[in-house]
Amino acid sequence: MVGWIILAVLAILILLVFFLPYGVDVGYADEVLRVGIKAGPLRIWLLPKKPLTEKQRLKAEAKKAKKEARRAAKAAKKAAAAKEKEINDSVTVKPKPKLDFDTIVALLRMGSHAIRRFFRSFTVNFFQLHYTYDAAIQYGMACAAAETLPALAGKKIRVLRRDIEIGADYTSEEPTVSARIVLSLQLFRLVHLAVALGVEFLKWTINS
């Protein structure tokens, strides 16, 4: 009985991990850039950063120094390994595989399919654009762009909610812009994409 309960809990956790939407929340308003990451309803804001205390600043500097020392040691180790590999390759030269034109075309086609499927896996949960300008011509251009760009994006990416406001303020000397976009992606869509690409590559390998 306990084993079945554990399996049920694990199955629920796996489903949550695969079907929970992960994404980013990026916004710009009042000359402040806000960047956050999200997992379901939870959000962690990365920007703007809160001012550090003296203790936090010293801790961050010590951590940065350790990180730079590890990076330098890793770079030196990598350079030594590359030099050793170059010496070994000079002794035993392996013939490089050649790609013909048909192979290059097939790989480019699969790559373009992968890119299109990857972007279609995203969901725009919220798209916001507020734009105010003082010139009538630029106001009309902004209206056209604000209606055209989301429509074009909507053909490739699912857009759930939009909030677009274009206004004219002839008393302002500069345009005011505020924007926000919330993107999300579920892991099971990436798994589905990887499986589809694997099947396509396997078919191409068999046929070639």
Coordinates of C-alpha atoms in Angstrom, one line a residue:
M1 CA 0.0 0.0 0.0
V2 CA 2.8 2.4 0.9
G3 CA 4.5 1.6 -2.4
W4 CA 1.5 2.5 -4.4
I5 CA 1.2 5.8 -2.5
I6 CA 4.8 6.6 -3.2
L7 CA 4.3 5.8 -6.9
A8 CA 1.2 8.0 -7.1
V9 CA 3.0 10.9 -5.5
L10 CA 6.0 10.5 -7.9
A11 CA 3.6 10.3 -10.8
I12 CA 1.8 13.5 -9.7
L13 CA 5.2 15.3 -9.2
I14 CA 6.4 14.2 -12.7
L15 CA 3.1 15.4 -14.3
L16 CA 3.5 18.8 -12.5
V17 CA 7.1 19.2 -13.7
F18 CA 6.2 18.3 -17.3
F19 CA 2.9 20.3 -17.5
L20 CA 3.7 23.3 -15.3
P21 CA 4.4 26.3 -17.5
Y22 CA 7.8 27.8 -17.2
G23 CA 8.7 31.2 -18.7
V24 CA 9.9 34.8 -18.4
D25 CA 8.1 38.0 -17.6
V26 CA 9.7 41.1 -19.2
G27 CA 8.4 44.6 -18.8
Y28 CA 9.5 48.2 -19.4
A29 CA 7.7 51.2 -17.8
D30 CA 8.8 54.5 -16.4
E31 CA 12.4 53.9 -17.7
V32 CA 12.7 50.8 -15.5
L33 CA 13.3 47.3 -17.0
R34 CA 11.7 44.5 -15.1
V35 CA 12.8 40.9 -15.8
G36 CA 11.5 37.8 -13.9
I37 CA 11.3 34.1 -14.3
K38 CA 8.2 32.1 -13.6
A39 CA 7.2 28.6 -12.8
G40 CA 3.4 28.3 -12.7
P41 CA 2.1 31.0 -10.4
L42 CA 5.5 31.6 -8.8
R43 CA 7.7 34.5 -10.0
I44 CA 11.3 35.5 -9.1
W45 CA 12.3 39.0 -10.2
L46 CA 15.8 39.3 -11.4
L47 CA 15.7 43.0 -12.4
P48 CA 15.6 45.6 -11.0
K49 CA 18.1 44.4 -8.4
K50 CA 17.6 45.4 -4.8
P51 CA 20.5 47.4 -3.3
L52 CA 22.9 45.1 -1.4
T53 CA 23.9 45.6 2.2
E54 CA 27.6 45.9 3.2
K55 CA 27.6 42.2 4.3
Q56 CA 26.0 41.0 1.1
R57 CA 28.4 43.1 -1.0
L58 CA 31.5 41.7 0.7
K59 CA 30.0 38.2 0.3
A60 CA 29.3 38.8 -3.4
E61 CA 32.8 40.1 -4.0
A62 CA 34.4 37.0 -2.3
K63 CA 32.2 34.7 -4.3
K64 CA 33.1 36.6 -7.5
A65 CA 36.8 36.2 -6.7
K66 CA 36.5 32.5 -6.1
K67 CA 34.5 32.1 -9.3
E68 CA 37.2 34.0 -11.3
A69 CA 39.9 31.8 -9.8
R70 CA 38.0 28.6 -10.7
R71 CA 37.5 29.9 -14.2
A72 CA 41.2 30.7 -14.6
A73 CA 42.1 27.2 -13.4
K74 CA 39.6 25.6 -15.8
A75 CA 40.8 27.7 -18.7
A76 CA 44.4 26.6 -18.0
K77 CA 43.4 23.0 -17.8
K78 CA 41.4 23.3 -21.0
A79 CA 44.4 24.9 -22.8
A80 CA 46.7 22.1 -21.6
A81 CA 44.2 19.4 -22.8
A82 CA 43.8 21.2 -26.2
K83 CA 47.6 21.3 -26.6
E84 CA 47.9 17.6 -25.8
K85 CA 45.1 16.8 -28.2
E86 CA 46.8 18.8 -30.9
I87 CA 50.0 16.8 -30.4
N88 CA 48.1 13.5 -30.6
D89 CA 46.2 14.6 -33.7
S90 CA 49.4 15.5 -35.4
V91 CA 50.7 11.9 -34.8
T92 CA 47.5 10.2 -36.0
V93 CA 45.6 12.2 -38.5
K94 CA 42.0 11.1 -38.9
P95 CA 40.1 11.7 -42.2
K96 CA 37.3 14.2 -41.7
P97 CA 33.9 13.1 -43.0
K98 CA 32.7 15.1 -46.0
L99 CA 29.2 16.5 -46.4
D100 CA 27.7 16.4 -49.8
F101 CA 25.1 18.9 -51.1
D102 CA 22.1 16.7 -50.4
T103 CA 23.1 16.1 -46.8
I104 CA 23.6 19.9 -46.2
V105 CA 20.2 20.6 -47.7
A106 CA 18.5 17.9 -45.6
L107 CA 20.2 19.2 -42.4
L108 CA 19.2 22.8 -43.1
R109 CA 15.6 21.6 -43.7
M110 CA 15.5 19.7 -40.4
G111 CA 17.0 22.7 -38.7
S112 CA 14.4 25.1 -40.1
H113 CA 11.6 22.7 -39.0
A114 CA 13.1 22.5 -35.5
I115 CA 13.2 26.3 -35.2
R116 CA 9.6 26.7 -36.4
R117 CA 8.3 24.0 -34.0
F118 CA 10.3 25.4 -31.1
F119 CA 8.8 28.9 -31.5
R120 CA 5.3 27.4 -31.9
S121 CA 5.9 25.6 -28.5
F122 CA 5.8 29.0 -26.8
T123 CA 2.7 30.7 -25.4
V124 CA 2.3 34.4 -25.0
N125 CA 0.3 34.6 -21.8
F126 CA 0.1 38.4 -21.8
F127 CA 1.3 41.1 -24.3
Q128 CA 1.0 44.8 -23.3
L129 CA 2.0 47.9 -25.2
H130 CA 1.1 51.4 -24.2
Y131 CA 2.5 54.1 -26.5
T132 CA 1.9 57.9 -26.5
Y133 CA 3.3 60.4 -28.9
D134 CA 2.8 64.0 -29.9
A135 CA 3.0 63.7 -33.7
A136 CA -0.1 62.7 -35.6
I137 CA 1.9 60.9 -38.4
Q138 CA 4.0 58.9 -35.9
Y139 CA 0.8 58.2 -34.0
G140 CA -0.7 56.6 -37.1
M141 CA 2.4 54.6 -37.8
A142 CA 2.4 53.3 -34.3
C143 CA -1.2 52.3 -34.5
A144 CA -0.6 50.3 -37.7
A145 CA 2.5 48.6 -36.3
A146 CA 0.8 47.8 -33.0
E147 CA -2.0 46.0 -34.8
T148 CA 0.1 44.3 -37.5
L149 CA 2.9 42.9 -35.4
P150 CA 0.8 41.0 -32.9
A151 CA -1.3 39.7 -35.8
L152 CA 1.7 38.3 -37.5
A153 CA 3.1 36.8 -34.3
G154 CA -0.3 35.3 -33.6
K155 CA 0.0 33.1 -36.7
K156 CA 3.1 31.4 -35.3
I157 CA 2.7 31.8 -31.5
R158 CA -0.4 31.5 -29.3
V159 CA -1.3 34.9 -27.8
L160 CA -3.8 34.6 -24.9
R161 CA -4.2 38.2 -23.8
R162 CA -3.4 41.6 -25.3
D163 CA -3.5 45.1 -23.9
I164 CA -2.6 47.6 -26.6
E165 CA -3.2 51.3 -26.2
I166 CA -2.0 54.0 -28.6
G167 CA -2.7 57.5 -27.6
A168 CA -1.8 61.0 -28.8
D169 CA -0.6 63.6 -26.2
Y170 CA 0.2 66.9 -28.0
T171 CA 1.4 68.4 -24.7
S172 CA 4.3 66.0 -24.2
E173 CA 7.7 66.7 -25.6
E174 CA 8.8 63.0 -25.8
P175 CA 7.0 59.8 -26.4
T176 CA 6.1 57.5 -23.5
V177 CA 6.4 53.8 -23.9
S178 CA 5.5 50.9 -21.6
A179 CA 5.5 47.3 -22.6
R180 CA 5.3 43.9 -21.1
I181 CA 5.4 40.3 -22.4
V182 CA 4.9 37.1 -20.5
L183 CA 6.2 34.0 -22.3
S184 CA 5.7 30.4 -21.1
L185 CA 6.7 26.9 -22.2
Q186 CA 5.8 23.5 -20.9
L187 CA 8.5 20.7 -20.8
F188 CA 6.2 18.2 -22.4
R189 CA 6.2 20.3 -25.6
L190 CA 10.0 20.2 -25.6
V191 CA 9.9 16.4 -25.2
H192 CA 7.4 16.2 -28.0
L193 CA 9.6 18.4 -30.2
A194 CA 12.7 16.2 -29.4
V195 CA 10.8 13.0 -30.2
A196 CA 9.5 14.4 -33.5
L197 CA 12.9 15.6 -34.6
G198 CA 14.4 12.2 -33.6
V199 CA 11.9 10.4 -35.7
E200 CA 12.5 12.7 -38.6
F201 CA 16.3 12.3 -38.4
L202 CA 15.9 8.5 -38.1
K203 CA 13.7 8.4 -41.2
W204 CA 16.3 10.5 -43.1
T205 CA 19.1 8.2 -41.9
I206 CA 17.3 5.1 -43.1
N207 CA 16.3 6.6 -46.5
S208 CA 19.8 7.9 -47.1

